[in-house]
PDB file of C-alpha atoms in Angstrom:
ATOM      1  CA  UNK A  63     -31.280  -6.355 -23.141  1.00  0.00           C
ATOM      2  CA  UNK A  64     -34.278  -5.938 -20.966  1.00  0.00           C
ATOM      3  CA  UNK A  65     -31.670  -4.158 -17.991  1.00  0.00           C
ATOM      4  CA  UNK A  66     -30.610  -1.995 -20.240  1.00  0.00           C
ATOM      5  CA  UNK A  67     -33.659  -1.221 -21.531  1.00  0.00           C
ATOM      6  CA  UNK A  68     -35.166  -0.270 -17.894  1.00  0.00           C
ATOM      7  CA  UNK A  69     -32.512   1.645 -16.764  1.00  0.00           C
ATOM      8  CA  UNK A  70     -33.879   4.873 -18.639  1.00  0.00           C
ATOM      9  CA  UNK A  71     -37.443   4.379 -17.607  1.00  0.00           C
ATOM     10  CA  UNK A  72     -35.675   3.466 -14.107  1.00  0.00           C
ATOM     11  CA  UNK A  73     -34.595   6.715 -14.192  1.00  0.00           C
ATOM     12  CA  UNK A  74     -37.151   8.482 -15.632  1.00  0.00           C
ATOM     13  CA  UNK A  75     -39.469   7.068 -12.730  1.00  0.00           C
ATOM     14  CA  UNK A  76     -36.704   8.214  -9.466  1.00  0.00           C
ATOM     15  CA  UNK A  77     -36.206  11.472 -10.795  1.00  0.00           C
ATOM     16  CA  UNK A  78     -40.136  11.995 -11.533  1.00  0.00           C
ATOM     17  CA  UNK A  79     -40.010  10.724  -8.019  1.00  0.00           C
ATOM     18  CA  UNK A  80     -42.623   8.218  -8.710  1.00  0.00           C
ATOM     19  CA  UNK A  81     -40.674   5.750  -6.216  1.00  0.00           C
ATOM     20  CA  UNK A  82     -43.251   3.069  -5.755  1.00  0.00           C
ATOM     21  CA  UNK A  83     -43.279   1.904  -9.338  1.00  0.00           C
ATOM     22  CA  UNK A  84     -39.631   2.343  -9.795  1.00  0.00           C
ATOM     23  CA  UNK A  85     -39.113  -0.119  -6.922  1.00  0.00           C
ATOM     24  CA  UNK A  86     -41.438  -2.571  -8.883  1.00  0.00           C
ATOM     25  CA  UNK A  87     -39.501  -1.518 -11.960  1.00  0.00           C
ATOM     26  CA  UNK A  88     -36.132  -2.517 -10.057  1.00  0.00           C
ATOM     27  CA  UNK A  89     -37.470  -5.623  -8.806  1.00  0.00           C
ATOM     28  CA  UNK A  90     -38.279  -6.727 -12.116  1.00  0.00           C
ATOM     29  CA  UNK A  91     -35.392  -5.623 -13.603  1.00  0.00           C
ATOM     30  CA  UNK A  92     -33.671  -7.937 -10.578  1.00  0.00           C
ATOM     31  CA  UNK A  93     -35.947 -10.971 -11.925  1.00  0.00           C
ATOM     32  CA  UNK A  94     -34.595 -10.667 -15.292  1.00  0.00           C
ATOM     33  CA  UNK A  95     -30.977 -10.495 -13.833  1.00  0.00           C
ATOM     34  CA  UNK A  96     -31.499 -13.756 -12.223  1.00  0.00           C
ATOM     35  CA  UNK A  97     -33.303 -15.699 -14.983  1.00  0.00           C
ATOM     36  CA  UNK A  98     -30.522 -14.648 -17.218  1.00  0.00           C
ATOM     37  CA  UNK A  99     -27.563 -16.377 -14.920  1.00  0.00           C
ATOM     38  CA  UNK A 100     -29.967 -18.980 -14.563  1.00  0.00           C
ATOM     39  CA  UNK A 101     -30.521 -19.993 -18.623  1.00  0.00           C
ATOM     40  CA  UNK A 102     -26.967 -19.301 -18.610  1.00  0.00           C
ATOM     41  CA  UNK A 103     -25.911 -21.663 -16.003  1.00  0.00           C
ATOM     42  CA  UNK A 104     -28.568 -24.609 -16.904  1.00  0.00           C
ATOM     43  CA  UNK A 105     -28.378 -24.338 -20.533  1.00  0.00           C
ATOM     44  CA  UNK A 106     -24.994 -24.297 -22.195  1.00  0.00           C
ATOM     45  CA  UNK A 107     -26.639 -24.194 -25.860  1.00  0.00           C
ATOM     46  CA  UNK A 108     -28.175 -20.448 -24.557  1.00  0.00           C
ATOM     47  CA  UNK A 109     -24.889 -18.987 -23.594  1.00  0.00           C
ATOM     48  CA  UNK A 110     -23.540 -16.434 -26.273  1.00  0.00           C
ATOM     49  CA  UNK A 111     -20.445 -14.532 -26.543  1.00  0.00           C
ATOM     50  CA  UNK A 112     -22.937 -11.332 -27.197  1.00  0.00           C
ATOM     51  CA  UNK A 113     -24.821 -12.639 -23.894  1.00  0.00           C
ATOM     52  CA  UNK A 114     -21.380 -12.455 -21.895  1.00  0.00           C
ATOM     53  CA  UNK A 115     -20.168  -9.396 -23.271  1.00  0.00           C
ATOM     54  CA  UNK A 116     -24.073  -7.809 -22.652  1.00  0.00           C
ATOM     55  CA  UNK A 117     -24.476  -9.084 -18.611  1.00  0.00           C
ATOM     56  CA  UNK A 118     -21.699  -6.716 -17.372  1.00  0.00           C
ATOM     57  CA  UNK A 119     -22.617  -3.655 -19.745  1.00  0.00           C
ATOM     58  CA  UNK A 120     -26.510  -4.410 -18.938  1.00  0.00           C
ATOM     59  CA  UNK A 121     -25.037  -4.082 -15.111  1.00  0.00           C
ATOM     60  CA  UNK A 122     -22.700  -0.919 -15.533  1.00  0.00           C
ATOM     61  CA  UNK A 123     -25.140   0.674 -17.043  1.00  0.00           C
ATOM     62  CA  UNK A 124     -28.259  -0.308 -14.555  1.00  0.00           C
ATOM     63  CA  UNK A 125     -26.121   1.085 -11.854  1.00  0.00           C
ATOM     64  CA  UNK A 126     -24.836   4.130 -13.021  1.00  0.00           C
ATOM     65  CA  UNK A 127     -28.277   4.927 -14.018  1.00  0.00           C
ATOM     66  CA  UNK A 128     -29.762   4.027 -10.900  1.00  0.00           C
ATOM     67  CA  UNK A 129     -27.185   5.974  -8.656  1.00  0.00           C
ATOM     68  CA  UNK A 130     -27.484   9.094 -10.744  1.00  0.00           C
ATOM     69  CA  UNK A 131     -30.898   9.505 -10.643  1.00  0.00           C
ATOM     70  CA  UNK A 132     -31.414   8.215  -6.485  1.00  0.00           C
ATOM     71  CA  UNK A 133     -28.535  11.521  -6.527  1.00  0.00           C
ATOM     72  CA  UNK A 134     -29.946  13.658  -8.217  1.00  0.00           C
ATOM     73  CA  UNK A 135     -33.502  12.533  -5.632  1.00  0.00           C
ATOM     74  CA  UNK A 136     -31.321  13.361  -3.149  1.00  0.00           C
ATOM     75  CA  UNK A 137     -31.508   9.793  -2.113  1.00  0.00           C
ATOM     76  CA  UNK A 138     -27.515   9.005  -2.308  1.00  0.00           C
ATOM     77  CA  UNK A 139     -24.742  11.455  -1.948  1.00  0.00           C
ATOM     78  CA  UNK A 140     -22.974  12.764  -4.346  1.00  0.00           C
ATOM     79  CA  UNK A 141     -19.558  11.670  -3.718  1.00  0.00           C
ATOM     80  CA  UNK A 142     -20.730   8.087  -3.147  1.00  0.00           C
ATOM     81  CA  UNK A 143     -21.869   7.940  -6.598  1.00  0.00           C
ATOM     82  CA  UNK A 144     -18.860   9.765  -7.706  1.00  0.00           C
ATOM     83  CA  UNK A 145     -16.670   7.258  -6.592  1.00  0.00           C
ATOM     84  CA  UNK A 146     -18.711   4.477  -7.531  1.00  0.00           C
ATOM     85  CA  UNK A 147     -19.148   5.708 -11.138  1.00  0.00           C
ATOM     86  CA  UNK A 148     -15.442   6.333 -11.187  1.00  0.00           C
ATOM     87  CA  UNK A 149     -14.390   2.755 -10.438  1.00  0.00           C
ATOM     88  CA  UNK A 150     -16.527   1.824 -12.726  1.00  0.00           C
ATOM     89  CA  UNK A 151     -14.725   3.480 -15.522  1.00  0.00           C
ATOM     90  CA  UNK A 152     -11.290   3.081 -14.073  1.00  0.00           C
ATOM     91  CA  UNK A 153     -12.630  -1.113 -14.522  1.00  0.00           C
ATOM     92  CA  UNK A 154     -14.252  -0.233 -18.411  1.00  0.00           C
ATOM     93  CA  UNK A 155     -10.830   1.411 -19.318  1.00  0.00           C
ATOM     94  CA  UNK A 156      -8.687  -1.788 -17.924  1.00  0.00           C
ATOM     95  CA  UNK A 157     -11.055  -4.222 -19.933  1.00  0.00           C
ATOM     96  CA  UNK A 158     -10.356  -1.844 -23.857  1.00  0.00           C
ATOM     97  CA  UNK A 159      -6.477  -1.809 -22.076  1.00  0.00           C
ATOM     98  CA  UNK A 160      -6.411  -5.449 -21.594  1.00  0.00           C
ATOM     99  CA  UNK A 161      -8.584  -6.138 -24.953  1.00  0.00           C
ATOM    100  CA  UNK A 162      -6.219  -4.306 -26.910  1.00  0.00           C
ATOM    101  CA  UNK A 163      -2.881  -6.072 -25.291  1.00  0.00           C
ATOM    102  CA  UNK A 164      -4.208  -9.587 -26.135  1.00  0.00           C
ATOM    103  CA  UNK A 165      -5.848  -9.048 -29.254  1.00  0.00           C
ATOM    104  CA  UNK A 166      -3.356 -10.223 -32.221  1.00  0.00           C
ATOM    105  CA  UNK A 167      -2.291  -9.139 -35.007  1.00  0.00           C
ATOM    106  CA  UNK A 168      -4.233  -7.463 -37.390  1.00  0.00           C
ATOM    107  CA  UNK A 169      -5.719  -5.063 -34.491  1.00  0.00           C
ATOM    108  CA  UNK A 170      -8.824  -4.020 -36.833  1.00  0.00           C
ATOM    109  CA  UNK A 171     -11.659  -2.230 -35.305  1.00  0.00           C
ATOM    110  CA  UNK A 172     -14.094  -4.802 -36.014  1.00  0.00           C
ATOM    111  CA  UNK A 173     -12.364  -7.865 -34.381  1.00  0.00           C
ATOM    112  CA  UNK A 174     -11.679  -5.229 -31.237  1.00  0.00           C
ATOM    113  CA  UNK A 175     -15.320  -4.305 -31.304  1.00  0.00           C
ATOM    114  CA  UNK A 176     -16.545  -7.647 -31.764  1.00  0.00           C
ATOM    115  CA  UNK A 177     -17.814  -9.811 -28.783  1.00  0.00           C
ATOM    116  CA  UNK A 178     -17.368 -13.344 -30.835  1.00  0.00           C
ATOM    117  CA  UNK A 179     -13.916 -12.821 -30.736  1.00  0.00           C
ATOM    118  CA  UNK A 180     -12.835 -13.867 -26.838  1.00  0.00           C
ATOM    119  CA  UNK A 181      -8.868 -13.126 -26.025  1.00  0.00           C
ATOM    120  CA  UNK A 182      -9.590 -12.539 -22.210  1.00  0.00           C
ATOM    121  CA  UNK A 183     -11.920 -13.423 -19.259  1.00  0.00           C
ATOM    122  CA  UNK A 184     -11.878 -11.311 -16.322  1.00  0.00           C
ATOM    123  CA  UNK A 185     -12.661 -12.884 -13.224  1.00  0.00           C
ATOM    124  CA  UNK A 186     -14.416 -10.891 -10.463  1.00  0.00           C
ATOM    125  CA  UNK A 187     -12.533 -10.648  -7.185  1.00  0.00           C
ATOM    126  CA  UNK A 188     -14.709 -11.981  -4.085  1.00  0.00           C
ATOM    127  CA  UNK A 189     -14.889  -8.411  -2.492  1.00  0.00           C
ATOM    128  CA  UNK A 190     -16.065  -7.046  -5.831  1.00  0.00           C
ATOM    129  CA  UNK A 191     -19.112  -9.783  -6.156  1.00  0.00           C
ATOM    130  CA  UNK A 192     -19.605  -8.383  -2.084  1.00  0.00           C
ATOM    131  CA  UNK A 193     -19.445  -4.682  -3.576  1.00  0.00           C
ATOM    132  CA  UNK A 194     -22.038  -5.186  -6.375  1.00  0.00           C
ATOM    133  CA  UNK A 195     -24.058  -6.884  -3.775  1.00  0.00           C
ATOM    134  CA  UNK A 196     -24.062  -4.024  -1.463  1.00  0.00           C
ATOM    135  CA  UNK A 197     -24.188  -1.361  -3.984  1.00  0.00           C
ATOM    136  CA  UNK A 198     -27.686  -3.225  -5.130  1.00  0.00           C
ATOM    137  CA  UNK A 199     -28.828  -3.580  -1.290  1.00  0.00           C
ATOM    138  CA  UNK A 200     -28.509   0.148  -1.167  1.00  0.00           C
ATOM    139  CA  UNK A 201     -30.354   1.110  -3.978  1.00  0.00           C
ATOM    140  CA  UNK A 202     -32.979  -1.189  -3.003  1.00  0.00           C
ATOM    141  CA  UNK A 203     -32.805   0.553   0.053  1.00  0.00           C
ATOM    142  CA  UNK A 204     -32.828   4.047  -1.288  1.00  0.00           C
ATOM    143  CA  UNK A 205     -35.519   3.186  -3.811  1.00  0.00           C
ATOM    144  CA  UNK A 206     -37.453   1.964  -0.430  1.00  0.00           C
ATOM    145  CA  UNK A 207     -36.510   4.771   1.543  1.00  0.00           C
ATOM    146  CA  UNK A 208     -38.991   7.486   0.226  1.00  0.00           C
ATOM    147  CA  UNK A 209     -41.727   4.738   0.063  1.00  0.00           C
ATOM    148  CA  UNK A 210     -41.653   3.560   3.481  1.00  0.00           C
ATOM    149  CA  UNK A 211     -40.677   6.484   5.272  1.00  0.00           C
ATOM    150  CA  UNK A 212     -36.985   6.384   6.754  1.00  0.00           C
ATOM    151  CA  UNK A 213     -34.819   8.714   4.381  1.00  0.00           C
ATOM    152  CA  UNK A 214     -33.030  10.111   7.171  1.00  0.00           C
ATOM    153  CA  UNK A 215     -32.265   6.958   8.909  1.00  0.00           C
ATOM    154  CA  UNK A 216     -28.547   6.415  10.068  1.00  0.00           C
ATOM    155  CA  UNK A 217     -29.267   2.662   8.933  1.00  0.00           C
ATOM    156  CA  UNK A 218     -29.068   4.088   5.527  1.00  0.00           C
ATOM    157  CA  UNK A 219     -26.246   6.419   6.471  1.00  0.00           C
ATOM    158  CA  UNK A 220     -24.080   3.331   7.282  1.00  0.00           C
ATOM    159  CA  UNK A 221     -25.039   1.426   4.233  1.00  0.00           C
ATOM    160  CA  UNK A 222     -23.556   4.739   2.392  1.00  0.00           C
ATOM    161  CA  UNK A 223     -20.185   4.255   4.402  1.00  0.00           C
ATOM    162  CA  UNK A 224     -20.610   0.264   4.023  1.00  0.00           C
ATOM    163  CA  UNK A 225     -20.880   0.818   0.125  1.00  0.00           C
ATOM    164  CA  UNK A 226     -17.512   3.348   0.168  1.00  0.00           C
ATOM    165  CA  UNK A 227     -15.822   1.315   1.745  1.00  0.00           C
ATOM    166  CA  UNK A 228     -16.898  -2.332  -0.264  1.00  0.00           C
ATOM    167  CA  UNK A 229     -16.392   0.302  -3.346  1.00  0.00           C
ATOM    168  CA  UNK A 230     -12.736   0.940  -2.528  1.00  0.00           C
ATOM    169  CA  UNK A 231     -11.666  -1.955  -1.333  1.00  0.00           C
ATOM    170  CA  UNK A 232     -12.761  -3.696  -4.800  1.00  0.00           C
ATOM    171  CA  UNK A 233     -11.562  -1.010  -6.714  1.00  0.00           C
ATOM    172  CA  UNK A 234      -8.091  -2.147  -4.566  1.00  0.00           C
ATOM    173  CA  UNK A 235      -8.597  -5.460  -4.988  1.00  0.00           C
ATOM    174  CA  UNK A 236      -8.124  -5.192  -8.556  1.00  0.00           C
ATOM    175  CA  UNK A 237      -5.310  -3.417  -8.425  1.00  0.00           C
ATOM    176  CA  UNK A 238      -3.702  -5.330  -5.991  1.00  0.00           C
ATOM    177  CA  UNK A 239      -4.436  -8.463  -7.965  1.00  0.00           C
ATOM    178  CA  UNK A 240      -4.946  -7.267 -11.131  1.00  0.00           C
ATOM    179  CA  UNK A 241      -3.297  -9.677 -13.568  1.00  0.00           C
ATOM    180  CA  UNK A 242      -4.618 -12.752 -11.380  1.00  0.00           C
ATOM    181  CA  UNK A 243      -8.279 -11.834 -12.050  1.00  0.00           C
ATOM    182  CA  UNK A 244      -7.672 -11.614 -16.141  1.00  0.00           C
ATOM    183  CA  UNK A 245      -7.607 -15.097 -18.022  1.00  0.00           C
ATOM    184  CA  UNK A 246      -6.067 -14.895 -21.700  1.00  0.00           C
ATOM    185  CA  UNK A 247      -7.504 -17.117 -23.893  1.00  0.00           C
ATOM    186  CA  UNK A 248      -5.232 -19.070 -25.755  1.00  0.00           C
ATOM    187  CA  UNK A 249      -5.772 -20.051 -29.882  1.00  0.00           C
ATOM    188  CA  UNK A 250      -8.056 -16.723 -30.449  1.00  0.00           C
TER     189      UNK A 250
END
């Protein structure tokens, strides 16, 4: 709740261009990231069906945010952000597609809509866990670029092609292996 949260104020702060406390902002939302997986992973009686649902959204969200406003700074260009957002929703649209298909009879609204009721798992692909790693290195970057004084640096320039080409080839990935990276649960 507390990514989601930030991602407005995130965005609020890049496109006031107040990039110093927006990188603070960033690395605290980053803290709260990690002490989530980490309650998750160490104590089982703290994981929630809402919780699992709420990490990827909390994430989706956090980066769309992020790379819209670091655009709109001029930070990150425009199709990199295009084609990040659009994998992104080419991913959201396979999770309703795949929630629907397993879902059984009677397909209400509220058992679709409702994270207590599990039918699949989606598994992230390695280069996709590589992708969100670099797309998060680069905002980091970009967020650190204005601050420290090397916006025009072709280091960042190759990050941009790194993250197109991490983007694509998850975005592939999942296509490619598409029904190996979804888990039905059985007895839902």
């Amino acid at each position: 709740m507390t990514r989601i949260a930030l991602a407005p104020v995130l965005g609020y702060l890049i496109i006031e261009e107040d990039f110093n406390v927006a990188l603070g902002v960033f690395a605290l939302a980053g803290l709260t990231d990690l002490l989530d997986g980490f309650i998750a992973r160490n104590w089982a009686n703290q994981k929630s069906a809402l919780g699992s649902a709420l990490d990827p959204l909390a994430d989706k969200i956090l980066i769309s945010v992020l790379y819209i406003s670091l655009t709109c700074a001029d930070l990150i260009p425009v199709s990199l952000t295009y084609m990040i957002i659009s994998r992104d929703i080419v991913l959201i649209a396979a999770v309703f597609y795949v929630r629907y298909r397993t879902l059984p009879s009677p397909r209400t609204l509220a058992r679709y809509f409702n994270p207590c009721y599990a039918t699949a798992r989606l598994k992230p692909t390695f280069i996709s866990k590589v992708n969100t790693a670099v797309q998060l290195i680069l905002v980091a970057a970009s967020l650190a670029a204005p601050v420290f004084n090397y916006v025009d640096s072709i280091y960042l320039q190759i990050l941009w092609c790194f993250t197109a080409f991490t983007t694509t080839a998850s975005a592939y990935s999942y296509y490619h292996y598409g029904r190996k990276t979804v888990q039905v649960i059985k007895g839902k």
